[in-house]
Amino acid sequence: MQAIQSYITKNKDRFLNELINLLKIPSISADSAYKNDVFKAAEVIRSSLENAGCDHVEICETDGYPIVYGEKIIDKNLPTVLVYGHYDVQPPDPLDLWNSPPFEPVIQKTDIHPEGAIFARGASDDKGQVYMHVKALEYMTTHNELPCNVKFMIEGEEEVGSVNLGKFVASNKEKLTNDVILISDTGMIAKGIPSITTGLRGLSYVEVEVTGPNRDLHSGLYGGAVANPINILAKMIASLHDENNHITIPGFYDKVENLSDEERAEMAKAPFSLDDYKKALDIEAVYGEKGYTTNERNSIRPTLDVNGIWGGYTGEGAKTVIASKAYAKISMRLVPHQDWEEITELFKTHFERIAPAGVKVKVTPHHGGQGYVTPTNFNGYKAAAKAYEKTFGQVPIPERSGGSIPIVALFEKELDSKTILMGFGLDSDAIHSPNEHFGIGNYLKGIETIPWFYKYYSEMKG
Ligand code: BES
Ligand code: MN
Ligand code: MN
């Protein structure tokens, strides 16, 4: 494995250019106008896996976007690592807030990345991180240093809930058998400070519709005399948190696991500056559930947030109108043991119950998934920790993340294997936001670290 550093130095420009080509494809899974581009990105992933040395690569069609599957089986008696990632990306809007077009990647220096960062939608989430694995495989196959079997499963629907991947996994258990699942689709604590993500939150995503009168009304002639669905929706949403910012849905916290004082003290040891946090977001104060720190609020505690709200007149100038309907999209981030389907039901029942007479309420569930916690005492975690220590010179810090990759819990259920989340992104990467970027240093460090994981994992298993 000693040649990995010089291989990266020699091939750095090619590694960047190949990723840039992938980033040029607007593979936005949420927007059907980009359907052909999503398929095109799958094709690029397929050929990249072939070029990196997979023996067998196929595009597996689904009812939605395809799953790219690739493998290199060197010996049935050796362990198998299954790499998962996604080639679809979030919509790039609002476009006017990007400093350069989201699908015309540019390299720019930043304070955190003096060596440069690639700016493009998907740079960090998740094309850049998927491509680290492709290039790590290329290194291992070209240097005859692949110590175990490897399977790749790269999907195109992660950003829209992985609905078809769930079916694919359930009906291809044999094909997907593995000893450990390896994913780079999360972040690390800070540049140069390695960490391993040990938890993901679950998710329940719903849309609500409040209907008042059967048509839009003159707000002078009718205002004050009928329920205004936008006023009502705002009131209903406001009531979902109490004065301590606890969520008021009955039963919502019933299955939430409370961490012990020791576990919370352990968490508080992770490097974190509240001042830097506020500065980075240009806010005077943080805000959240009483009794918990910022890092607890965004990882081990469940949340409820409005992601979008609309209705009535939002065009130029003023129009005096009481809308017939008001809408909101609401996400609830869940912690392990909270069941997302149960929470969705609790939400629905509660939201319908608190609606006053004079409006009708409709709750439509979108998608969801369970949370996940990775143990730190099994060989997958130990191998990953050793790999980080090798390339960063520091033991990685275990860290529970607030984000969700719902399919991870399903992997455990269907394939009976644990997932190691080796993320190389940073909070400042602006994933899902304008000006998403991925530090070149992070990208190359990922390529360097991954082969060590394979080596140590194989040794520990063997
Ligand atoms: N890669 C992210 C999740 C993530 C990012 C986890 C950073 C931890 C740290 C993933 O692509 C994502 O955006 N997931 C969605 C859920 C999905 C069902 C749309 C999310 O968390 O909002
Ligand atoms: Mn992702
Ligand atoms: Mn994402």
Short mmCIF file of C-alpha atoms and ligand atoms in Angstrom, two decimals:
data_model
loop_
_atom_site.label_atom_id
_atom_site.label_comp_id
_atom_site.label_asym_id
_atom_site.label_seq_id
_atom_site.Cartn_x
_atom_site.Cartn_y
_atom_site.Cartn_z
CA MET A 1 0.00 0.00 0.00
CA GLN A 2 3.05 2.23 0.24
CA ALA A 3 2.74 3.34 -3.39
CA ILE A 4 -0.67 4.94 -2.90
CA GLN A 5 0.69 8.42 -2.16
CA SER A 6 2.93 8.58 -5.19
CA TYR A 7 0.17 7.10 -7.37
CA ILE A 8 -2.15 9.92 -6.26
CA THR A 9 0.48 12.59 -6.89
CA LYS A 10 1.12 11.20 -10.37
CA ASN A 11 -2.54 10.89 -11.31
CA LYS A 12 -4.05 13.82 -9.46
CA ASP A 13 -5.04 15.82 -12.54
CA ARG A 14 -6.69 12.83 -14.17
CA PHE A 15 -8.55 12.00 -10.93
CA LEU A 16 -9.87 15.56 -10.87
CA ASN A 17 -10.79 15.67 -14.55
CA GLU A 18 -12.68 12.41 -14.43
CA LEU A 19 -14.71 13.64 -11.47
CA ILE A 20 -15.33 16.96 -13.21
CA ASN A 21 -16.77 15.08 -16.20
CA LEU A 22 -19.18 13.23 -13.93
CA LEU A 23 -20.16 16.48 -12.20
CA LYS A 24 -21.08 18.05 -15.54
CA ILE A 25 -24.07 15.71 -15.82
CA PRO A 26 -27.16 17.20 -14.13
CA SER A 27 -28.43 13.92 -12.67
CA ILE A 28 -31.25 15.47 -10.62
CA SER A 29 -33.45 12.58 -9.55
CA ALA A 30 -36.26 14.77 -8.21
CA ASP A 31 -36.90 16.51 -11.54
CA SER A 32 -38.15 14.35 -14.42
CA ALA A 33 -36.91 16.94 -16.93
CA TYR A 34 -33.42 15.54 -16.22
CA LYS A 35 -34.32 11.90 -16.76
CA ASN A 36 -31.84 11.35 -19.60
CA ASP A 37 -29.05 12.90 -17.58
CA VAL A 38 -29.69 10.60 -14.63
CA PHE A 39 -29.34 7.61 -16.99
CA LYS A 40 -26.22 9.18 -18.48
CA ALA A 41 -24.61 9.47 -15.04
CA ALA A 42 -25.32 5.77 -14.43
CA GLU A 43 -23.52 4.99 -17.68
CA VAL A 44 -20.46 7.03 -16.65
CA ILE A 45 -20.34 5.20 -13.30
CA ARG A 46 -20.60 1.88 -15.13
CA SER A 47 -17.64 2.56 -17.40
CA SER A 48 -15.60 4.03 -14.53
CA LEU A 49 -16.03 0.78 -12.60
CA GLU A 50 -14.99 -1.26 -15.63
CA ASN A 51 -11.91 0.89 -16.08
CA ALA A 52 -11.06 0.61 -12.39
CA GLY A 53 -10.80 -3.15 -12.68
CA CYS A 54 -14.20 -4.68 -11.87
CA ASP A 55 -14.61 -8.06 -13.57
CA HIS A 56 -18.29 -7.72 -13.98
CA VAL A 57 -20.37 -4.55 -14.16
CA GLU A 58 -24.04 -4.23 -14.99
CA ILE A 59 -26.74 -1.63 -15.05
CA CYS A 60 -29.70 -3.02 -13.14
CA GLU A 61 -32.95 -1.50 -14.32
CA THR A 62 -35.60 -0.71 -11.73
CA ASP A 63 -39.04 0.93 -11.90
CA GLY A 64 -37.14 4.17 -11.41
CA TYR A 65 -33.48 4.98 -12.01
CA PRO A 66 -30.96 2.17 -12.47
CA ILE A 67 -28.59 0.72 -9.92
CA VAL A 68 -25.03 0.29 -11.12
CA TYR A 69 -23.60 -2.96 -9.80
CA GLY A 70 -19.96 -3.95 -10.16
CA GLU A 71 -17.78 -6.60 -8.58
CA LYS A 72 -14.33 -8.05 -8.43
CA ILE A 73 -14.30 -11.42 -6.76
CA ILE A 74 -10.75 -12.65 -6.27
CA ASP A 75 -11.36 -15.54 -3.88
CA LYS A 76 -14.66 -16.80 -2.47
CA ASN A 77 -12.96 -17.54 0.86
CA LEU A 78 -11.84 -13.96 1.38
CA PRO A 79 -14.06 -11.29 2.94
CA THR A 80 -16.24 -9.08 0.76
CA VAL A 81 -16.66 -5.32 1.09
CA LEU A 82 -19.82 -3.82 -0.38
CA VAL A 83 -19.49 -0.17 -1.37
CA TYR A 84 -22.69 1.86 -1.58
CA GLY A 85 -23.15 5.41 -2.86
CA HIS A 86 -25.37 7.50 -5.11
CA TYR A 87 -24.89 9.24 -8.43
CA ASP A 88 -28.07 11.34 -8.26
CA VAL A 89 -27.97 14.88 -6.89
CA GLN A 90 -30.31 17.42 -5.31
CA PRO A 91 -31.88 20.14 -7.45
CA PRO A 92 -29.49 23.12 -7.58
CA ASP A 93 -32.00 25.92 -6.98
CA PRO A 94 -31.91 28.81 -6.13
CA LEU A 95 -29.68 29.23 -9.17
CA ASP A 96 -28.99 32.93 -8.70
CA LEU A 97 -27.15 32.25 -5.45
CA TRP A 98 -24.46 30.16 -7.18
CA ASN A 99 -21.22 31.96 -7.99
CA SER A 100 -20.69 29.64 -10.95
CA PRO A 101 -23.22 27.39 -12.73
CA PRO A 102 -23.89 24.20 -10.69
CA PHE A 103 -23.10 21.83 -13.56
CA GLU A 104 -20.04 23.67 -14.88
CA PRO A 105 -17.50 22.62 -12.23
CA VAL A 106 -14.76 25.08 -11.32
CA ILE A 107 -11.82 24.80 -8.95
CA GLN A 108 -11.52 27.66 -6.51
CA LYS A 109 -9.41 28.21 -3.40
CA THR A 110 -11.24 28.81 -0.10
CA ASP A 111 -10.03 29.62 3.42
CA ILE A 112 -10.43 26.00 4.46
CA HIS A 113 -9.16 24.62 1.14
CA PRO A 114 -6.11 26.63 0.10
CA GLU A 115 -5.27 23.77 -2.30
CA GLY A 116 -8.62 24.36 -4.04
CA ALA A 117 -12.11 22.89 -3.97
CA ILE A 118 -14.35 21.70 -6.78
CA PHE A 119 -17.56 23.71 -6.92
CA ALA A 120 -20.51 21.84 -8.46
CA ARG A 121 -23.78 20.22 -7.40
CA GLY A 122 -22.90 16.71 -6.22
CA ALA A 123 -19.19 17.49 -5.67
CA SER A 124 -19.41 16.31 -2.06
CA ASP A 125 -22.88 14.66 -2.03
CA ASP A 126 -22.15 12.17 -3.37
CA LYS A 127 -20.36 11.97 -6.71
CA GLY A 128 -17.01 13.14 -5.34
CA GLN A 129 -17.16 10.66 -2.48
CA VAL A 130 -18.28 7.79 -4.73
CA TYR A 131 -15.44 8.55 -7.09
CA MET A 132 -12.87 8.28 -4.28
CA HIS A 133 -13.89 4.62 -4.03
CA VAL A 134 -13.60 4.11 -7.77
CA LYS A 135 -10.07 5.55 -7.78
CA ALA A 136 -9.08 3.63 -4.65
CA LEU A 137 -10.16 0.45 -6.44
CA GLU A 138 -8.16 1.48 -9.50
CA TYR A 139 -5.07 1.82 -7.33
CA MET A 140 -5.56 -1.58 -5.68
CA THR A 141 -6.24 -3.47 -8.91
CA THR A 142 -3.39 -1.88 -10.87
CA HIS A 143 -0.93 -2.59 -8.06
CA ASN A 144 -2.18 -6.04 -7.32
CA GLU A 145 -3.04 -4.95 -3.80
CA LEU A 146 -6.74 -5.70 -3.58
CA PRO A 147 -6.78 -7.95 -0.49
CA CYS A 148 -10.41 -9.08 -0.63
CA ASN A 149 -13.53 -9.18 -2.79
CA VAL A 150 -15.37 -6.00 -3.58
CA LYS A 151 -18.90 -5.22 -4.73
CA PHE A 152 -20.17 -1.79 -5.74
CA MET A 153 -23.80 -0.74 -5.65
CA ILE A 154 -24.29 2.85 -6.76
CA GLU A 155 -27.87 4.05 -7.01
CA GLY A 156 -29.66 6.99 -8.63
CA GLU A 157 -32.55 7.60 -6.23
CA GLU A 158 -30.97 8.32 -2.85
CA GLU A 159 -32.05 11.95 -2.85
CA VAL A 160 -35.66 10.91 -3.44
CA GLY A 161 -35.88 8.15 -0.83
CA SER A 162 -34.27 5.03 -2.39
CA VAL A 163 -37.68 3.45 -2.98
CA ASN A 164 -36.56 1.04 -5.70
CA LEU A 165 -33.26 0.21 -4.04
CA GLY A 166 -35.18 -1.25 -1.11
CA LYS A 167 -36.92 -3.71 -3.45
CA PHE A 168 -33.66 -4.45 -5.28
CA VAL A 169 -31.85 -5.31 -2.05
CA ALA A 170 -34.68 -7.50 -0.78
CA SER A 171 -34.76 -9.51 -4.00
CA ASN A 172 -30.97 -9.76 -4.57
CA LYS A 173 -29.72 -10.87 -1.18
CA GLU A 174 -27.51 -13.59 -2.62
CA LYS A 175 -25.84 -11.28 -5.12
CA LEU A 176 -25.22 -8.67 -2.43
CA THR A 177 -23.84 -10.91 0.32
CA ASN A 178 -20.97 -9.18 2.05
CA ASP A 179 -19.06 -8.96 5.31
CA VAL A 180 -19.21 -5.22 5.72
CA ILE A 181 -20.77 -2.26 3.93
CA LEU A 182 -18.63 0.80 3.27
CA ILE A 183 -20.19 4.19 2.55
CA SER A 184 -18.71 7.63 2.00
CA ASP A 185 -21.76 9.88 2.00
CA THR A 186 -21.30 11.75 5.28
CA GLY A 187 -18.82 14.21 6.71
CA MET A 188 -15.93 14.54 9.13
CA ILE A 189 -15.61 16.89 12.12
CA ALA A 190 -13.16 19.30 10.52
CA LYS A 191 -10.45 19.35 7.91
CA GLY A 192 -7.52 17.31 9.18
CA ILE A 193 -9.52 15.94 12.11
CA PRO A 194 -10.69 12.48 11.12
CA SER A 195 -13.96 11.13 12.43
CA ILE A 196 -16.17 8.14 11.75
CA THR A 197 -19.90 8.65 11.58
CA THR A 198 -21.46 6.25 14.07
CA GLY A 199 -25.08 7.24 13.71
CA LEU A 200 -27.63 8.54 11.25
CA ARG A 201 -31.06 9.89 12.01
CA GLY A 202 -34.23 8.39 10.62
CA LEU A 203 -36.72 10.43 8.68
CA SER A 204 -40.43 10.90 8.17
CA TYR A 205 -41.36 13.35 5.44
CA VAL A 206 -44.94 14.48 5.01
CA GLU A 207 -46.88 17.08 3.06
CA VAL A 208 -49.92 18.82 4.52
CA GLU A 209 -52.75 20.61 2.79
CA VAL A 210 -55.24 22.87 4.59
CA THR A 211 -58.39 23.82 2.70
CA GLY A 212 -60.70 26.61 3.78
CA PRO A 213 -63.38 28.06 1.46
CA ASN A 214 -63.93 26.39 -1.91
CA ARG A 215 -62.35 29.29 -3.84
CA ASP A 216 -59.99 32.23 -3.34
CA LEU A 217 -61.89 35.13 -1.78
CA HIS A 218 -61.63 38.94 -1.63
CA SER A 219 -59.84 39.54 1.67
CA GLY A 220 -61.93 42.62 2.37
CA LEU A 221 -65.32 41.14 1.66
CA TYR A 222 -64.64 37.86 3.48
CA GLY A 223 -61.64 38.61 5.73
CA GLY A 224 -62.38 38.04 9.41
CA ALA A 225 -65.47 35.97 8.72
CA VAL A 226 -63.99 32.70 7.40
CA ALA A 227 -60.98 30.58 8.33
CA ASN A 228 -57.93 31.69 6.35
CA PRO A 229 -56.09 28.43 5.63
CA ILE A 230 -52.69 30.14 5.64
CA ASN A 231 -53.31 31.70 9.06
CA ILE A 232 -54.61 28.37 10.34
CA LEU A 233 -51.70 26.39 8.91
CA ALA A 234 -49.21 28.81 10.52
CA LYS A 235 -50.99 28.42 13.86
CA MET A 236 -51.11 24.64 13.61
CA ILE A 237 -47.43 24.44 12.73
CA ALA A 238 -46.49 26.81 15.55
CA SER A 239 -48.33 24.57 18.01
CA LEU A 240 -46.15 21.58 17.12
CA HIS A 241 -43.41 22.90 19.46
CA ASP A 242 -43.91 24.08 23.04
CA GLU A 243 -42.07 26.90 24.81
CA ASN A 244 -39.11 24.61 25.46
CA ASN A 245 -39.00 23.56 21.83
CA HIS A 246 -40.20 20.09 22.63
CA ILE A 247 -42.38 18.53 19.98
CA THR A 248 -46.01 18.34 21.15
CA ILE A 249 -47.24 15.34 19.15
CA PRO A 250 -48.50 12.82 21.74
CA GLY A 251 -46.28 9.73 21.85
CA PHE A 252 -43.54 11.33 19.73
CA TYR A 253 -40.80 10.79 22.34
CA ASP A 254 -42.02 7.42 23.65
CA LYS A 255 -39.26 5.36 22.03
CA VAL A 256 -36.48 7.94 22.05
CA GLU A 257 -33.38 6.51 23.63
CA ASN A 258 -31.94 8.81 26.29
CA LEU A 259 -28.18 8.76 26.43
CA SER A 260 -26.50 8.25 29.78
CA ASP A 261 -24.57 11.10 31.39
CA GLU A 262 -21.35 9.24 30.51
CA GLU A 263 -22.31 8.99 26.85
CA ARG A 264 -23.22 12.66 26.75
CA ALA A 265 -19.94 13.60 28.43
CA GLU A 266 -18.11 11.50 25.83
CA MET A 267 -19.93 13.33 23.03
CA ALA A 268 -19.07 16.71 24.51
CA LYS A 269 -15.37 15.91 24.16
CA ALA A 270 -15.50 16.23 20.38
CA PRO A 271 -13.88 19.46 19.23
CA PHE A 272 -16.57 22.08 18.65
CA SER A 273 -16.65 25.86 18.87
CA LEU A 274 -20.08 27.43 19.31
CA ASP A 275 -18.62 30.79 18.32
CA ASP A 276 -17.29 29.46 15.02
CA TYR A 277 -20.60 27.71 14.43
CA LYS A 278 -22.55 30.94 14.87
CA LYS A 279 -20.05 32.89 12.83
CA ALA A 280 -20.19 30.46 9.92
CA LEU A 281 -23.98 30.85 9.78
CA ASP A 282 -24.03 34.56 10.64
CA ILE A 283 -26.45 34.06 13.54
CA GLU A 284 -26.42 35.75 16.95
CA ALA A 285 -27.66 32.75 18.84
CA VAL A 286 -28.44 29.09 18.38
CA TYR A 287 -31.99 27.87 18.94
CA GLY A 288 -33.40 24.51 19.92
CA GLU A 289 -34.68 22.05 22.43
CA LYS A 290 -34.15 23.10 26.04
CA GLY A 291 -31.68 21.01 28.01
CA TYR A 292 -29.51 19.90 25.10
CA THR A 293 -26.32 21.19 23.49
CA THR A 294 -26.07 22.12 19.83
CA ASN A 295 -24.33 18.88 18.96
CA GLU A 296 -26.96 16.88 20.82
CA ARG A 297 -29.78 18.78 19.16
CA ASN A 298 -28.42 17.98 15.73
CA SER A 299 -27.67 14.31 16.22
CA ILE A 300 -29.17 12.36 19.13
CA ARG A 301 -32.45 14.31 19.42
CA PRO A 302 -35.43 14.12 17.08
CA THR A 303 -36.69 17.23 15.28
CA LEU A 304 -39.62 18.58 13.32
CA ASP A 305 -39.00 21.20 10.64
CA VAL A 306 -41.00 22.88 7.93
CA ASN A 307 -39.03 22.56 4.68
CA GLY A 308 -41.38 24.63 2.56
CA ILE A 309 -44.64 26.50 2.98
CA TRP A 310 -46.80 28.12 0.36
CA GLY A 311 -50.22 29.34 -0.63
CA GLY A 312 -51.99 32.53 -1.65
CA TYR A 313 -50.37 35.35 -3.55
CA THR A 314 -46.57 35.47 -3.71
CA GLY A 315 -46.11 37.42 -6.93
CA GLU A 316 -45.03 41.02 -7.39
CA GLY A 317 -46.85 43.77 -5.55
CA ALA A 318 -49.92 43.15 -3.44
CA LYS A 319 -53.09 41.20 -4.14
CA THR A 320 -55.85 41.19 -1.55
CA VAL A 321 -56.91 37.60 -1.33
CA ILE A 322 -57.79 34.83 1.09
CA ALA A 323 -56.51 31.65 -0.49
CA SER A 324 -58.60 28.52 -0.60
CA LYS A 325 -55.60 26.33 0.24
CA ALA A 326 -52.30 26.38 2.13
CA TYR A 327 -49.53 23.80 2.02
CA ALA A 328 -46.37 22.79 3.85
CA LYS A 329 -43.70 20.12 3.57
CA ILE A 330 -42.56 18.87 6.95
CA SER A 331 -39.68 16.60 7.88
CA MET A 332 -39.14 14.86 11.17
CA ARG A 333 -35.63 13.62 11.90
CA LEU A 334 -35.82 10.57 14.10
CA VAL A 335 -33.41 8.77 16.37
CA PRO A 336 -32.84 5.02 16.65
CA HIS A 337 -35.85 3.04 17.96
CA GLN A 338 -38.35 5.60 16.72
CA ASP A 339 -40.20 3.83 13.93
CA TRP A 340 -40.75 6.16 11.00
CA GLU A 341 -44.07 4.67 9.95
CA GLU A 342 -45.39 4.89 13.49
CA ILE A 343 -44.24 8.52 13.78
CA THR A 344 -45.89 9.33 10.47
CA GLU A 345 -49.16 7.93 11.85
CA LEU A 346 -48.80 9.88 15.10
CA PHE A 347 -48.24 13.06 13.11
CA LYS A 348 -51.24 12.44 10.87
CA THR A 349 -53.60 11.73 13.75
CA HIS A 350 -52.41 14.74 15.72
CA PHE A 351 -52.46 17.16 12.80
CA GLU A 352 -55.98 16.17 11.82
CA ARG A 353 -57.09 16.45 15.42
CA ILE A 354 -55.80 20.00 15.99
CA ALA A 355 -57.48 21.40 12.86
CA PRO A 356 -60.24 23.84 13.86
CA ALA A 357 -63.74 23.64 12.42
CA GLY A 358 -63.89 25.56 9.16
CA VAL A 359 -60.89 23.89 7.47
CA LYS A 360 -60.18 20.45 6.10
CA VAL A 361 -56.74 18.89 6.51
CA LYS A 362 -55.02 16.34 4.33
CA VAL A 363 -51.70 14.71 5.34
CA THR A 364 -49.76 12.88 2.63
CA PRO A 365 -46.69 10.87 3.68
CA HIS A 366 -43.78 11.08 1.25
CA HIS A 367 -40.91 8.85 2.30
CA GLY A 368 -38.95 7.92 5.33
CA GLY A 369 -36.59 5.49 6.93
CA GLN A 370 -35.15 4.29 10.19
CA GLY A 371 -32.13 5.71 11.98
CA TYR A 372 -28.94 3.75 12.46
CA VAL A 373 -26.11 3.36 14.96
CA THR A 374 -22.77 1.71 14.15
CA PRO A 375 -21.06 -0.13 16.99
CA THR A 376 -17.46 0.92 17.65
CA ASN A 377 -16.31 -2.45 18.91
CA PHE A 378 -16.36 -4.60 15.77
CA ASN A 379 -13.61 -5.22 13.23
CA GLY A 380 -15.16 -2.94 10.58
CA TYR A 381 -14.91 0.06 12.87
CA LYS A 382 -11.49 -0.94 14.13
CA ALA A 383 -10.15 -1.30 10.59
CA ALA A 384 -11.55 2.07 9.59
CA ALA A 385 -10.04 3.70 12.71
CA LYS A 386 -6.65 2.18 11.91
CA ALA A 387 -6.85 3.38 8.31
CA TYR A 388 -7.54 6.97 9.39
CA GLU A 389 -4.77 6.80 11.92
CA LYS A 390 -2.41 5.68 9.16
CA THR A 391 -3.22 8.53 6.78
CA PHE A 392 -4.10 11.37 9.18
CA GLY A 393 -1.73 10.46 12.02
CA GLN A 394 -4.64 10.73 14.46
CA VAL A 395 -7.21 8.37 15.92
CA PRO A 396 -10.63 9.26 14.44
CA ILE A 397 -13.39 10.55 16.70
CA PRO A 398 -16.71 8.68 16.62
CA GLU A 399 -19.52 11.11 15.83
CA ARG A 400 -23.25 10.72 15.39
CA SER A 401 -24.58 12.68 12.48
CA GLY A 402 -27.91 14.41 12.06
CA GLY A 403 -28.37 13.46 8.41
CA SER A 404 -30.15 10.42 7.07
CA ILE A 405 -29.32 7.61 4.70
CA PRO A 406 -32.47 5.56 5.23
CA ILE A 407 -31.24 2.57 3.25
CA VAL A 408 -28.53 1.81 5.84
CA ALA A 409 -31.00 0.40 8.37
CA LEU A 410 -32.56 -1.67 5.61
CA PHE A 411 -29.13 -3.08 4.65
CA GLU A 412 -28.75 -4.35 8.17
CA LYS A 413 -32.20 -5.91 8.15
CA GLU A 414 -32.00 -7.54 4.70
CA LEU A 415 -28.29 -8.31 4.36
CA ASP A 416 -27.47 -8.70 8.02
CA SER A 417 -24.33 -6.60 7.80
CA LYS A 418 -23.04 -3.51 9.52
CA THR A 419 -22.18 -0.30 7.75
CA ILE A 420 -19.04 1.78 8.17
CA LEU A 421 -19.58 5.44 7.33
CA MET A 422 -16.24 6.83 6.19
CA GLY A 423 -17.27 10.32 5.19
CA PHE A 424 -14.77 12.87 3.90
CA GLY A 425 -17.11 15.83 3.49
CA LEU A 426 -17.24 18.92 5.71
CA ASP A 427 -20.24 20.83 7.05
CA SER A 428 -18.94 23.80 5.07
CA ASP A 429 -19.27 21.84 1.79
CA ALA A 430 -22.76 23.31 1.45
CA ILE A 431 -24.42 20.08 0.35
CA HIS A 432 -28.01 20.63 -0.86
CA SER A 433 -27.18 24.38 -0.89
CA PRO A 434 -25.87 26.82 -3.49
CA ASN A 435 -22.10 26.63 -4.09
CA GLU A 436 -21.69 23.02 -3.00
CA HIS A 437 -18.02 22.11 -3.09
CA PHE A 438 -15.58 19.37 -2.14
CA GLY A 439 -12.03 20.12 -1.06
CA ILE A 440 -9.41 18.60 -3.32
CA GLY A 441 -7.46 17.70 -0.18
CA ASN A 442 -10.48 15.82 1.18
CA TYR A 443 -11.00 14.03 -2.14
CA LEU A 444 -7.39 12.86 -2.35
CA LYS A 445 -7.22 11.96 1.35
CA GLY A 446 -10.26 9.76 0.80
CA ILE A 447 -8.60 7.97 -2.09
CA GLU A 448 -5.54 7.46 0.08
CA THR A 449 -7.38 6.20 3.17
CA ILE A 450 -9.79 3.73 1.55
CA PRO A 451 -7.18 1.12 0.44
CA TRP A 452 -5.85 1.00 4.01
CA PHE A 453 -9.33 0.13 5.21
CA TYR A 454 -9.41 -2.82 2.79
CA LYS A 455 -6.01 -3.97 3.98
CA TYR A 456 -6.70 -3.74 7.71
CA TYR A 457 -10.18 -5.14 7.40
CA SER A 458 -8.94 -8.16 5.47
CA GLU A 459 -6.19 -8.73 8.01
CA MET A 460 -8.57 -8.49 10.95
CA LYS A 461 -11.07 -10.81 9.30
CA GLY A 462 -8.42 -13.30 8.20
N1 BES B 1 -25.45 12.27 2.08
C1 BES B 1 -26.69 12.74 2.61
C2 BES B 1 -26.88 12.41 4.08
C3 BES B 1 -25.85 12.91 5.05
C4 BES B 1 -25.05 14.01 4.78
C5 BES B 1 -25.70 12.24 6.23
C6 BES B 1 -24.10 14.43 5.69
C7 BES B 1 -24.78 12.68 7.14
C8 BES B 1 -23.97 13.77 6.87
C9 BES B 1 -27.82 12.16 1.79
O1 BES B 1 -27.58 12.27 0.41
C10 BES B 1 -29.07 12.93 2.06
O2 BES B 1 -29.14 14.07 1.70
N2 BES B 1 -30.07 12.29 2.67
C11 BES B 1 -31.33 12.91 2.86
C12 BES B 1 -32.41 11.90 3.08
C13 BES B 1 -33.00 11.35 1.83
C14 BES B 1 -34.10 10.38 2.16
C15 BES B 1 -33.51 12.43 0.90
C16 BES B 1 -31.30 13.81 4.05
O3 BES B 1 -30.61 13.55 5.03
O4 BES B 1 -32.03 14.81 4.01
MN MN B 2 -25.71 11.72 -0.08
MN MN B 3 -28.03 14.41 -0.14
#
